[in-house]
């Protein structure tokens, strides 16, 4: 017979073992530490069988980390509630300098019982696959930028300059093919830099093609297409945002979305004094970078270009109206903030915050996702 209705279990997950602690729903009860167990599914099943007689319902929690969401999905498959919590949002006592696996598991169980844990959004397997593909493209893009910078820096040290615009156009590539370095050793270094840059460019092209191909069958494709009605939100920006955030309508209002993205300003208030600082930079950095990249498009006057018209062809008029409203507002605000002497980076961050709000409004117009 179960003595308690609910049993709260804290899991400190590592690659080779999991430290386990549990506590019943009675707030006067002490946390019991079981110890480490294995990470295989059989070990999890054995733990469930051991704890099941102690409570009619088992609720699990563990910190988000490099081990991913496999444990969460397995527990959910077994019909056991599970929370994946953000490590940065776990309450911690100031001055505590001792950290052990046992303390972490006990703390998770205790905080889970008190309701002080903040769960993170766990994507479905298909959504996580698109997100991994999008992040792989982003990683290669960063590698490509780094390799191009190394190549330019090397040529600069040799006193070799390109007279035109070094934008990796056909003319620029033809010029690179004719470069002759002062020594044979430096020529080898130059060719290796060129080879690395070319290889990463080809890899980026392959990943972008795969991304276009797989998004066609994605259940969130309608949302991706709708977001592209906005200026500055091309395919990659839209896919990155949706892949990182999932269904944007899960946020009750735009403020929750911008706070999740870390685009909300930090606030310090004491008495009558209230000061706004820089953005919090919490939450999802990938989506935040994509939004800031798209926000730069609003530094020009409002205009529906041919590319935007093509992206809006099959979209409802309500979504087009939101996109035009975003253009007229954000373009004017960009120029107004610049005229007031605001730093361009500060300005574009403010525009990105409002752009996220317009994305939320468009997501509300898209038919419910099943």
mmCIF file of C-alpha atoms in Angstrom:
data_model
loop_
_atom_site.group_PDB
_atom_site.id
_atom_site.type_symbol
_atom_site.label_atom_id
_atom_site.label_comp_id
_atom_site.label_asym_id
_atom_site.label_seq_id
_atom_site.Cartn_x
_atom_site.Cartn_y
_atom_site.Cartn_z
ATOM 1 C CA UNK A 1 0.000 0.000 0.000
ATOM 2 C CA UNK A 2 1.306 3.445 -0.931
ATOM 3 C CA UNK A 3 1.889 5.734 2.021
ATOM 4 C CA UNK A 4 2.348 8.849 -0.123
ATOM 5 C CA UNK A 5 0.548 10.173 -3.156
ATOM 6 C CA UNK A 6 3.577 11.589 -4.947
ATOM 7 C CA UNK A 7 7.275 10.834 -4.795
ATOM 8 C CA UNK A 8 9.695 13.483 -6.099
ATOM 9 C CA UNK A 9 12.963 12.153 -7.534
ATOM 10 C CA UNK A 10 16.024 14.260 -8.269
ATOM 11 C CA UNK A 11 18.487 12.906 -10.852
ATOM 12 C CA UNK A 12 22.040 14.194 -11.235
ATOM 13 C CA UNK A 13 22.822 12.830 -14.692
ATOM 14 C CA UNK A 14 26.312 12.008 -15.952
ATOM 15 C CA UNK A 15 27.573 10.060 -18.929
ATOM 16 C CA UNK A 16 28.230 6.827 -17.021
ATOM 17 C CA UNK A 17 25.996 7.056 -13.953
ATOM 18 C CA UNK A 18 23.040 8.902 -12.390
ATOM 19 C CA UNK A 19 22.904 9.981 -8.739
ATOM 20 C CA UNK A 20 19.376 9.576 -7.331
ATOM 21 C CA UNK A 21 17.566 11.125 -4.376
ATOM 22 C CA UNK A 22 13.853 11.094 -3.539
ATOM 23 C CA UNK A 23 11.457 12.745 -1.132
ATOM 24 C CA UNK A 24 7.698 12.214 -0.521
ATOM 25 C CA UNK A 25 5.116 14.980 -0.862
ATOM 26 C CA UNK A 26 5.027 15.390 2.923
ATOM 27 C CA UNK A 27 6.858 18.696 3.500
ATOM 28 C CA UNK A 28 8.137 17.501 6.846
ATOM 29 C CA UNK A 29 9.871 14.467 5.358
ATOM 30 C CA UNK A 30 13.614 14.321 4.777
ATOM 31 C CA UNK A 31 15.231 13.654 1.414
ATOM 32 C CA UNK A 32 16.595 10.130 0.977
ATOM 33 C CA UNK A 33 19.714 9.640 -1.112
ATOM 34 C CA UNK A 34 19.822 6.305 -2.972
ATOM 35 C CA UNK A 35 23.214 6.644 -4.641
ATOM 36 C CA UNK A 36 24.443 6.206 -8.203
ATOM 37 C CA UNK A 37 22.778 3.938 -10.742
ATOM 38 C CA UNK A 38 23.566 3.083 -14.350
ATOM 39 C CA UNK A 39 22.321 5.025 -17.349
ATOM 40 C CA UNK A 40 20.839 2.118 -19.326
ATOM 41 C CA UNK A 41 17.104 1.721 -19.738
ATOM 42 C CA UNK A 42 17.234 -1.426 -17.628
ATOM 43 C CA UNK A 43 18.754 0.585 -14.762
ATOM 44 C CA UNK A 44 15.959 3.177 -15.048
ATOM 45 C CA UNK A 45 13.334 0.418 -15.025
ATOM 46 C CA UNK A 46 14.907 -1.082 -11.912
ATOM 47 C CA UNK A 47 14.789 2.326 -10.186
ATOM 48 C CA UNK A 48 11.115 2.745 -11.086
ATOM 49 C CA UNK A 49 10.271 -0.695 -9.700
ATOM 50 C CA UNK A 50 12.123 0.181 -6.500
ATOM 51 C CA UNK A 51 10.328 3.493 -5.973
ATOM 52 C CA UNK A 52 6.863 2.525 -7.207
ATOM 53 C CA UNK A 53 5.745 0.958 -3.895
ATOM 54 C CA UNK A 54 6.634 4.202 -2.096
ATOM 55 C CA UNK A 55 4.231 6.430 -4.051
ATOM 56 C CA UNK A 56 1.377 6.183 -6.499
ATOM 57 C CA UNK A 57 2.990 8.818 -8.735
ATOM 58 C CA UNK A 58 6.681 9.353 -9.493
ATOM 59 C CA UNK A 59 7.840 12.782 -10.649
ATOM 60 C CA UNK A 60 11.404 13.131 -11.944
ATOM 61 C CA UNK A 61 13.680 16.106 -12.578
ATOM 62 C CA UNK A 62 17.211 16.540 -13.880
ATOM 63 C CA UNK A 63 19.354 19.387 -15.170
ATOM 64 C CA UNK A 64 19.589 20.157 -18.873
ATOM 65 C CA UNK A 65 23.030 19.204 -20.117
ATOM 66 C CA UNK A 66 25.078 17.491 -22.817
ATOM 67 C CA UNK A 67 23.260 14.168 -22.347
ATOM 68 C CA UNK A 68 20.210 15.552 -24.122
ATOM 69 C CA UNK A 69 16.568 14.579 -23.718
ATOM 70 C CA UNK A 70 16.762 10.786 -24.056
ATOM 71 C CA UNK A 71 16.060 10.200 -20.364
ATOM 72 C CA UNK A 72 13.145 12.640 -20.425
ATOM 73 C CA UNK A 73 11.559 10.931 -23.412
ATOM 74 C CA UNK A 74 11.997 7.474 -21.908
ATOM 75 C CA UNK A 75 10.363 8.492 -18.636
ATOM 76 C CA UNK A 76 7.518 10.188 -20.472
ATOM 77 C CA UNK A 77 7.080 7.022 -22.523
ATOM 78 C CA UNK A 78 6.660 5.195 -19.217
ATOM 79 C CA UNK A 79 3.945 7.750 -18.261
ATOM 80 C CA UNK A 80 6.041 9.355 -15.523
ATOM 81 C CA UNK A 81 6.146 13.183 -15.326
ATOM 82 C CA UNK A 82 9.641 14.568 -15.825
ATOM 83 C CA UNK A 83 11.114 18.070 -15.796
ATOM 84 C CA UNK A 84 14.306 19.085 -17.546
ATOM 85 C CA UNK A 85 15.369 22.184 -15.625
ATOM 86 C CA UNK A 86 17.627 25.080 -16.539
ATOM 87 C CA UNK A 87 20.815 24.927 -14.406
ATOM 88 C CA UNK A 88 21.120 28.718 -14.361
ATOM 89 C CA UNK A 89 17.641 29.064 -12.813
ATOM 90 C CA UNK A 90 18.101 26.585 -9.973
ATOM 91 C CA UNK A 91 17.968 28.467 -6.641
ATOM 92 C CA UNK A 92 21.271 28.309 -4.782
ATOM 93 C CA UNK A 93 22.242 29.518 -1.336
ATOM 94 C CA UNK A 94 24.928 32.206 -1.381
ATOM 95 C CA UNK A 95 28.180 31.216 0.230
ATOM 96 C CA UNK A 96 27.834 27.474 -0.399
ATOM 97 C CA UNK A 97 31.201 26.297 -1.741
ATOM 98 C CA UNK A 98 30.634 22.526 -1.652
ATOM 99 C CA UNK A 99 29.248 20.814 -4.747
ATOM 100 C CA UNK A 100 28.846 17.047 -4.973
ATOM 101 C CA UNK A 101 26.630 14.701 -6.957
ATOM 102 C CA UNK A 102 24.789 13.782 -3.766
ATOM 103 C CA UNK A 103 24.068 17.432 -2.916
ATOM 104 C CA UNK A 104 22.859 18.115 -6.454
ATOM 105 C CA UNK A 105 20.452 15.160 -6.464
ATOM 106 C CA UNK A 106 19.114 16.006 -3.002
ATOM 107 C CA UNK A 107 18.660 19.653 -3.931
ATOM 108 C CA UNK A 108 16.775 18.750 -7.117
ATOM 109 C CA UNK A 109 14.388 16.479 -5.201
ATOM 110 C CA UNK A 110 13.761 19.119 -2.538
ATOM 111 C CA UNK A 111 13.197 21.954 -5.041
ATOM 112 C CA UNK A 112 10.976 19.743 -7.182
ATOM 113 C CA UNK A 113 8.733 19.144 -4.179
ATOM 114 C CA UNK A 114 8.562 22.869 -3.375
ATOM 115 C CA UNK A 115 7.822 23.812 -6.996
ATOM 116 C CA UNK A 116 10.874 26.082 -7.349
ATOM 117 C CA UNK A 117 12.284 24.534 -10.541
ATOM 118 C CA UNK A 118 11.932 26.165 -13.974
ATOM 119 C CA UNK A 119 11.591 23.566 -16.770
ATOM 120 C CA UNK A 120 13.031 24.133 -20.236
ATOM 121 C CA UNK A 121 11.179 23.523 -23.477
ATOM 122 C CA UNK A 122 11.821 19.998 -24.764
ATOM 123 C CA UNK A 123 11.350 19.677 -28.538
ATOM 124 C CA UNK A 124 9.973 16.609 -30.215
ATOM 125 C CA UNK A 125 12.419 14.294 -31.970
ATOM 126 C CA UNK A 126 11.574 15.639 -35.448
ATOM 127 C CA UNK A 127 11.908 19.247 -34.280
ATOM 128 C CA UNK A 128 15.233 18.508 -32.600
ATOM 129 C CA UNK A 129 16.518 16.946 -35.831
ATOM 130 C CA UNK A 130 15.796 20.145 -37.780
ATOM 131 C CA UNK A 131 17.372 22.163 -34.974
ATOM 132 C CA UNK A 132 20.545 20.055 -35.125
ATOM 133 C CA UNK A 133 20.739 20.561 -38.881
ATOM 134 C CA UNK A 134 20.242 24.307 -38.456
ATOM 135 C CA UNK A 135 22.939 24.483 -35.774
ATOM 136 C CA UNK A 136 25.322 22.472 -37.951
ATOM 137 C CA UNK A 137 24.861 25.051 -40.708
ATOM 138 C CA UNK A 138 25.486 27.844 -38.194
ATOM 139 C CA UNK A 139 28.681 26.150 -36.970
ATOM 140 C CA UNK A 140 30.014 25.776 -40.508
ATOM 141 C CA UNK A 141 29.176 29.409 -41.237
ATOM 142 C CA UNK A 142 31.239 30.496 -38.229
ATOM 143 C CA UNK A 143 34.095 28.244 -39.344
ATOM 144 C CA UNK A 144 33.910 29.743 -42.837
ATOM 145 C CA UNK A 145 34.115 33.277 -41.485
ATOM 146 C CA UNK A 146 37.132 32.324 -39.376
ATOM 147 C CA UNK A 147 38.950 30.672 -42.301
ATOM 148 C CA UNK A 148 38.329 33.682 -44.558
ATOM 149 C CA UNK A 149 39.662 35.995 -41.870
ATOM 150 C CA UNK A 150 42.820 33.892 -41.500
ATOM 151 C CA UNK A 151 43.375 33.965 -45.264
ATOM 152 C CA UNK A 152 42.948 37.736 -45.466
ATOM 153 C CA UNK A 153 45.243 38.248 -42.486
ATOM 154 C CA UNK A 154 47.925 36.061 -44.063
ATOM 155 C CA UNK A 155 47.819 38.009 -47.338
ATOM 156 C CA UNK A 156 47.922 41.281 -45.426
ATOM 157 C CA UNK A 157 51.118 40.199 -43.664
ATOM 158 C CA UNK A 158 52.680 39.498 -47.057
ATOM 159 C CA UNK A 159 51.717 42.899 -48.401
ATOM 160 C CA UNK A 160 49.331 41.383 -50.974
ATOM 161 C CA UNK A 161 46.142 43.390 -51.419
ATOM 162 C CA UNK A 162 43.035 42.931 -53.528
ATOM 163 C CA UNK A 163 42.147 46.237 -55.166
ATOM 164 C CA UNK A 164 38.447 45.454 -55.487
ATOM 165 C CA UNK A 165 35.935 44.357 -52.883
ATOM 166 C CA UNK A 166 36.996 41.094 -51.256
ATOM 167 C CA UNK A 167 33.506 39.567 -51.231
ATOM 168 C CA UNK A 168 34.521 36.150 -52.572
ATOM 169 C CA UNK A 169 32.906 36.806 -55.926
ATOM 170 C CA UNK A 170 34.065 35.117 -59.150
ATOM 171 C CA UNK A 171 36.512 37.967 -59.837
ATOM 172 C CA UNK A 172 37.936 37.736 -56.325
ATOM 173 C CA UNK A 173 38.389 33.963 -56.622
ATOM 174 C CA UNK A 174 40.168 34.376 -59.969
ATOM 175 C CA UNK A 175 42.534 36.850 -58.323
ATOM 176 C CA UNK A 176 43.256 34.387 -55.508
ATOM 177 C CA UNK A 177 44.177 31.737 -58.095
ATOM 178 C CA UNK A 178 46.917 34.057 -59.441
ATOM 179 C CA UNK A 179 48.484 34.983 -56.074
ATOM 180 C CA UNK A 180 52.181 34.154 -55.771
ATOM 181 C CA UNK A 181 53.751 34.303 -52.303
ATOM 182 C CA UNK A 182 57.364 35.385 -51.636
ATOM 183 C CA UNK A 183 58.583 31.871 -50.697
ATOM 184 C CA UNK A 184 57.539 28.302 -51.565
ATOM 185 C CA UNK A 185 56.757 27.590 -47.909
ATOM 186 C CA UNK A 186 54.396 30.564 -47.716
ATOM 187 C CA UNK A 187 52.794 29.444 -50.975
ATOM 188 C CA UNK A 188 51.972 26.122 -49.324
ATOM 189 C CA UNK A 189 50.450 27.937 -46.346
ATOM 190 C CA UNK A 190 48.403 30.112 -48.701
ATOM 191 C CA UNK A 191 47.091 27.122 -50.668
ATOM 192 C CA UNK A 192 46.093 25.355 -47.455
ATOM 193 C CA UNK A 193 44.146 28.416 -46.328
ATOM 194 C CA UNK A 194 42.414 28.590 -49.706
ATOM 195 C CA UNK A 195 41.633 24.866 -49.611
ATOM 196 C CA UNK A 196 40.158 25.146 -46.109
ATOM 197 C CA UNK A 197 37.980 28.078 -47.118
ATOM 198 C CA UNK A 198 36.763 26.306 -50.270
ATOM 199 C CA UNK A 199 35.992 23.102 -48.384
ATOM 200 C CA UNK A 200 33.967 24.921 -45.737
ATOM 201 C CA UNK A 201 32.069 26.856 -48.391
ATOM 202 C CA UNK A 202 31.147 23.585 -50.106
ATOM 203 C CA UNK A 203 30.071 22.115 -46.771
ATOM 204 C CA UNK A 204 27.879 25.150 -46.091
ATOM 205 C CA UNK A 205 26.256 24.750 -49.501
ATOM 206 C CA UNK A 206 25.512 21.076 -48.817
ATOM 207 C CA UNK A 207 23.988 21.766 -45.414
ATOM 208 C CA UNK A 208 21.813 24.587 -46.743
ATOM 209 C CA UNK A 209 20.532 22.272 -49.494
ATOM 210 C CA UNK A 210 19.737 19.588 -46.900
ATOM 211 C CA UNK A 211 17.973 22.157 -44.731
ATOM 212 C CA UNK A 212 15.765 23.297 -47.624
ATOM 213 C CA UNK A 213 14.972 19.688 -48.494
ATOM 214 C CA UNK A 214 14.035 18.478 -44.998
ATOM 215 C CA UNK A 215 12.015 21.543 -44.000
ATOM 216 C CA UNK A 216 9.580 20.781 -46.856
ATOM 217 C CA UNK A 217 8.148 17.861 -44.876
ATOM 218 C CA UNK A 218 8.314 19.520 -41.471
ATOM 219 C CA UNK A 219 5.070 20.072 -39.571
ATOM 220 C CA UNK A 220 6.210 23.630 -38.698
ATOM 221 C CA UNK A 221 6.690 24.559 -42.368
ATOM 222 C CA UNK A 222 3.534 26.789 -42.391
ATOM 223 C CA UNK A 223 5.007 28.854 -39.579
ATOM 224 C CA UNK A 224 8.376 29.102 -41.357
ATOM 225 C CA UNK A 225 6.673 30.344 -44.529
ATOM 226 C CA UNK A 226 4.511 32.820 -42.634
ATOM 227 C CA UNK A 227 7.457 34.383 -40.805
ATOM 228 C CA UNK A 228 9.201 35.032 -44.118
ATOM 229 C CA UNK A 229 6.588 37.688 -44.835
ATOM 230 C CA UNK A 230 8.615 39.919 -42.523
ATOM 231 C CA UNK A 231 11.445 42.004 -43.867
ATOM 232 C CA UNK A 232 14.866 40.621 -42.944
ATOM 233 C CA UNK A 233 13.433 37.185 -42.145
ATOM 234 C CA UNK A 234 14.694 35.060 -44.997
ATOM 235 C CA UNK A 235 14.574 31.268 -45.028
ATOM 236 C CA UNK A 236 17.565 30.640 -42.755
ATOM 237 C CA UNK A 237 16.474 33.229 -40.173
ATOM 238 C CA UNK A 238 12.922 31.834 -40.133
ATOM 239 C CA UNK A 239 14.064 28.208 -39.856
ATOM 240 C CA UNK A 240 16.592 28.995 -37.131
ATOM 241 C CA UNK A 241 13.998 30.887 -35.100
ATOM 242 C CA UNK A 242 11.306 28.212 -35.411
ATOM 243 C CA UNK A 243 13.735 25.327 -34.867
ATOM 244 C CA UNK A 244 15.016 26.907 -31.660
ATOM 245 C CA UNK A 245 11.662 28.118 -30.299
ATOM 246 C CA UNK A 246 9.221 25.531 -31.627
ATOM 247 C CA UNK A 247 5.593 26.650 -31.608
ATOM 248 C CA UNK A 248 5.869 30.355 -30.737
ATOM 249 C CA UNK A 249 2.232 30.481 -29.634
ATOM 250 C CA UNK A 250 3.167 28.529 -26.485
ATOM 251 C CA UNK A 251 4.154 31.933 -25.088
ATOM 252 C CA UNK A 252 1.136 33.737 -23.658
ATOM 253 C CA UNK A 253 2.337 37.180 -24.768
ATOM 254 C CA UNK A 254 5.269 38.837 -26.595
ATOM 255 C CA UNK A 255 6.927 39.828 -23.316
ATOM 256 C CA UNK A 256 7.383 36.188 -22.388
ATOM 257 C CA UNK A 257 8.933 35.521 -25.800
ATOM 258 C CA UNK A 258 11.398 38.420 -25.636
ATOM 259 C CA UNK A 259 12.329 37.460 -22.069
ATOM 260 C CA UNK A 260 12.974 33.879 -23.206
ATOM 261 C CA UNK A 261 15.196 35.200 -25.997
ATOM 262 C CA UNK A 262 17.184 37.346 -23.577
ATOM 263 C CA UNK A 263 16.252 40.515 -25.470
ATOM 264 C CA UNK A 264 14.579 42.203 -22.509
ATOM 265 C CA UNK A 265 16.618 44.910 -20.741
ATOM 266 C CA UNK A 266 18.019 44.153 -17.308
ATOM 267 C CA UNK A 267 16.493 46.195 -14.484
ATOM 268 C CA UNK A 268 17.964 47.434 -11.217
ATOM 269 C CA UNK A 269 15.484 49.007 -8.821
ATOM 270 C CA UNK A 270 16.048 50.134 -5.250
ATOM 271 C CA UNK A 271 13.651 52.519 -3.571
ATOM 272 C CA UNK A 272 12.817 55.368 -5.916
ATOM 273 C CA UNK A 273 15.722 54.574 -8.237
ATOM 274 C CA UNK A 274 15.156 52.452 -11.321
ATOM 275 C CA UNK A 275 17.845 51.863 -13.924
ATOM 276 C CA UNK A 276 17.674 49.863 -17.161
ATOM 277 C CA UNK A 277 20.812 48.073 -18.288
ATOM 278 C CA UNK A 278 21.798 45.920 -21.225
ATOM 279 C CA UNK A 279 19.778 42.947 -22.400
ATOM 280 C CA UNK A 280 19.747 39.911 -20.127
ATOM 281 C CA UNK A 281 21.157 37.532 -22.792
ATOM 282 C CA UNK A 282 19.407 34.618 -21.123
ATOM 283 C CA UNK A 283 17.600 31.853 -22.963
ATOM 284 C CA UNK A 284 18.291 30.788 -26.517
ATOM 285 C CA UNK A 285 21.359 32.479 -28.021
ATOM 286 C CA UNK A 286 20.916 30.899 -31.476
ATOM 287 C CA UNK A 287 17.488 32.433 -32.020
ATOM 288 C CA UNK A 288 18.669 35.749 -30.548
ATOM 289 C CA UNK A 289 21.547 35.953 -33.041
ATOM 290 C CA UNK A 290 19.222 35.138 -35.946
ATOM 291 C CA UNK A 291 16.778 37.875 -34.928
ATOM 292 C CA UNK A 292 19.521 40.488 -34.574
ATOM 293 C CA UNK A 293 20.845 39.503 -37.991
ATOM 294 C CA UNK A 294 17.400 40.005 -39.516
ATOM 295 C CA UNK A 295 16.830 43.286 -37.678
ATOM 296 C CA UNK A 296 19.617 45.003 -39.634
ATOM 297 C CA UNK A 297 17.324 45.046 -42.696
ATOM 298 C CA UNK A 298 15.198 47.745 -41.048
ATOM 299 C CA UNK A 299 17.909 50.388 -41.298
ATOM 300 C CA UNK A 300 16.556 51.223 -44.765
ATOM 301 C CA UNK A 301 13.197 52.931 -45.576
ATOM 302 C CA UNK A 302 10.079 50.753 -45.634
ATOM 303 C CA UNK A 303 9.565 49.027 -48.976
ATOM 304 C CA UNK A 304 8.016 45.787 -50.208
ATOM 305 C CA UNK A 305 10.738 44.447 -52.481
ATOM 306 C CA UNK A 306 10.314 41.842 -55.192
ATOM 307 C CA UNK A 307 11.789 39.155 -52.919
ATOM 308 C CA UNK A 308 9.305 39.967 -50.144
ATOM 309 C CA UNK A 309 6.430 39.950 -52.644
ATOM 310 C CA UNK A 310 7.426 36.457 -53.766
ATOM 311 C CA UNK A 311 7.557 35.227 -50.167
ATOM 312 C CA UNK A 312 4.107 36.702 -49.461
ATOM 313 C CA UNK A 313 2.318 35.397 -52.569
ATOM 314 C CA UNK A 314 0.440 32.511 -50.939
ATOM 315 C CA UNK A 315 0.015 34.045 -47.482
ATOM 316 C CA UNK A 316 -3.245 35.424 -46.040
ATOM 317 C CA UNK A 317 -3.852 39.168 -46.122
ATOM 318 C CA UNK A 318 -3.820 39.335 -42.323
ATOM 319 C CA UNK A 319 -0.197 38.151 -42.250
ATOM 320 C CA UNK A 320 0.753 40.626 -44.990
ATOM 321 C CA UNK A 321 -0.801 43.425 -42.983
ATOM 322 C CA UNK A 322 1.230 42.494 -39.904
ATOM 323 C CA UNK A 323 4.409 42.370 -41.995
ATOM 324 C CA UNK A 324 3.768 45.836 -43.460
ATOM 325 C CA UNK A 325 2.916 47.237 -40.045
ATOM 326 C CA UNK A 326 6.228 45.839 -38.787
ATOM 327 C CA UNK A 327 8.083 47.517 -41.654
ATOM 328 C CA UNK A 328 6.559 50.962 -41.191
ATOM 329 C CA UNK A 329 7.082 50.907 -37.423
ATOM 330 C CA UNK A 330 10.536 49.344 -37.216
ATOM 331 C CA UNK A 331 12.096 51.299 -40.086
ATOM 332 C CA UNK A 332 10.959 54.588 -38.538
ATOM 333 C CA UNK A 333 12.104 53.516 -35.077
ATOM 334 C CA UNK A 334 15.524 52.518 -36.374
ATOM 335 C CA UNK A 335 16.072 55.942 -37.930
ATOM 336 C CA UNK A 336 14.658 57.716 -34.890
ATOM 337 C CA UNK A 337 16.974 55.908 -32.475
ATOM 338 C CA UNK A 338 20.004 56.560 -34.689
ATOM 339 C CA UNK A 339 19.073 60.257 -34.893
ATOM 340 C CA UNK A 340 19.003 60.378 -31.090
ATOM 341 C CA UNK A 341 22.616 59.220 -31.041
ATOM 342 C CA UNK A 342 22.023 55.600 -30.071
ATOM 343 C CA UNK A 343 24.754 53.127 -30.901
ATOM 344 C CA UNK A 344 23.795 51.059 -33.994
ATOM 345 C CA UNK A 345 24.270 47.798 -32.072
ATOM 346 C CA UNK A 346 21.964 49.012 -29.299
ATOM 347 C CA UNK A 347 19.463 50.155 -31.908
ATOM 348 C CA UNK A 348 19.396 46.877 -33.797
ATOM 349 C CA UNK A 349 18.895 44.986 -30.536
ATOM 350 C CA UNK A 350 15.837 47.110 -29.761
ATOM 351 C CA UNK A 351 14.522 46.428 -33.269
ATOM 352 C CA UNK A 352 15.115 42.690 -32.829
ATOM 353 C CA UNK A 353 13.063 42.760 -29.619
ATOM 354 C CA UNK A 354 10.080 44.261 -31.448
ATOM 355 C CA UNK A 355 10.634 41.984 -34.441
ATOM 356 C CA UNK A 356 10.172 39.000 -32.125
ATOM 357 C CA UNK A 357 6.849 40.479 -31.008
ATOM 358 C CA UNK A 358 5.656 40.730 -34.617
ATOM 359 C CA UNK A 359 6.730 37.123 -35.135
ATOM 360 C CA UNK A 360 4.522 36.150 -32.196
ATOM 361 C CA UNK A 361 1.595 38.017 -33.777
ATOM 362 C CA UNK A 362 2.088 36.218 -37.099
ATOM 363 C CA UNK A 363 2.328 32.840 -35.362
ATOM 364 C CA UNK A 364 -1.095 33.512 -33.839
ATOM 365 C CA UNK A 365 -2.514 33.896 -37.351
ATOM 366 C CA UNK A 366 -1.145 30.560 -38.558
ATOM 367 C CA UNK A 367 -3.582 27.675 -38.265
ATOM 368 C CA UNK A 368 -3.101 25.531 -35.123
ATOM 369 C CA UNK A 369 -0.279 23.020 -35.393
ATOM 370 C CA UNK A 370 -1.218 19.416 -34.698
#
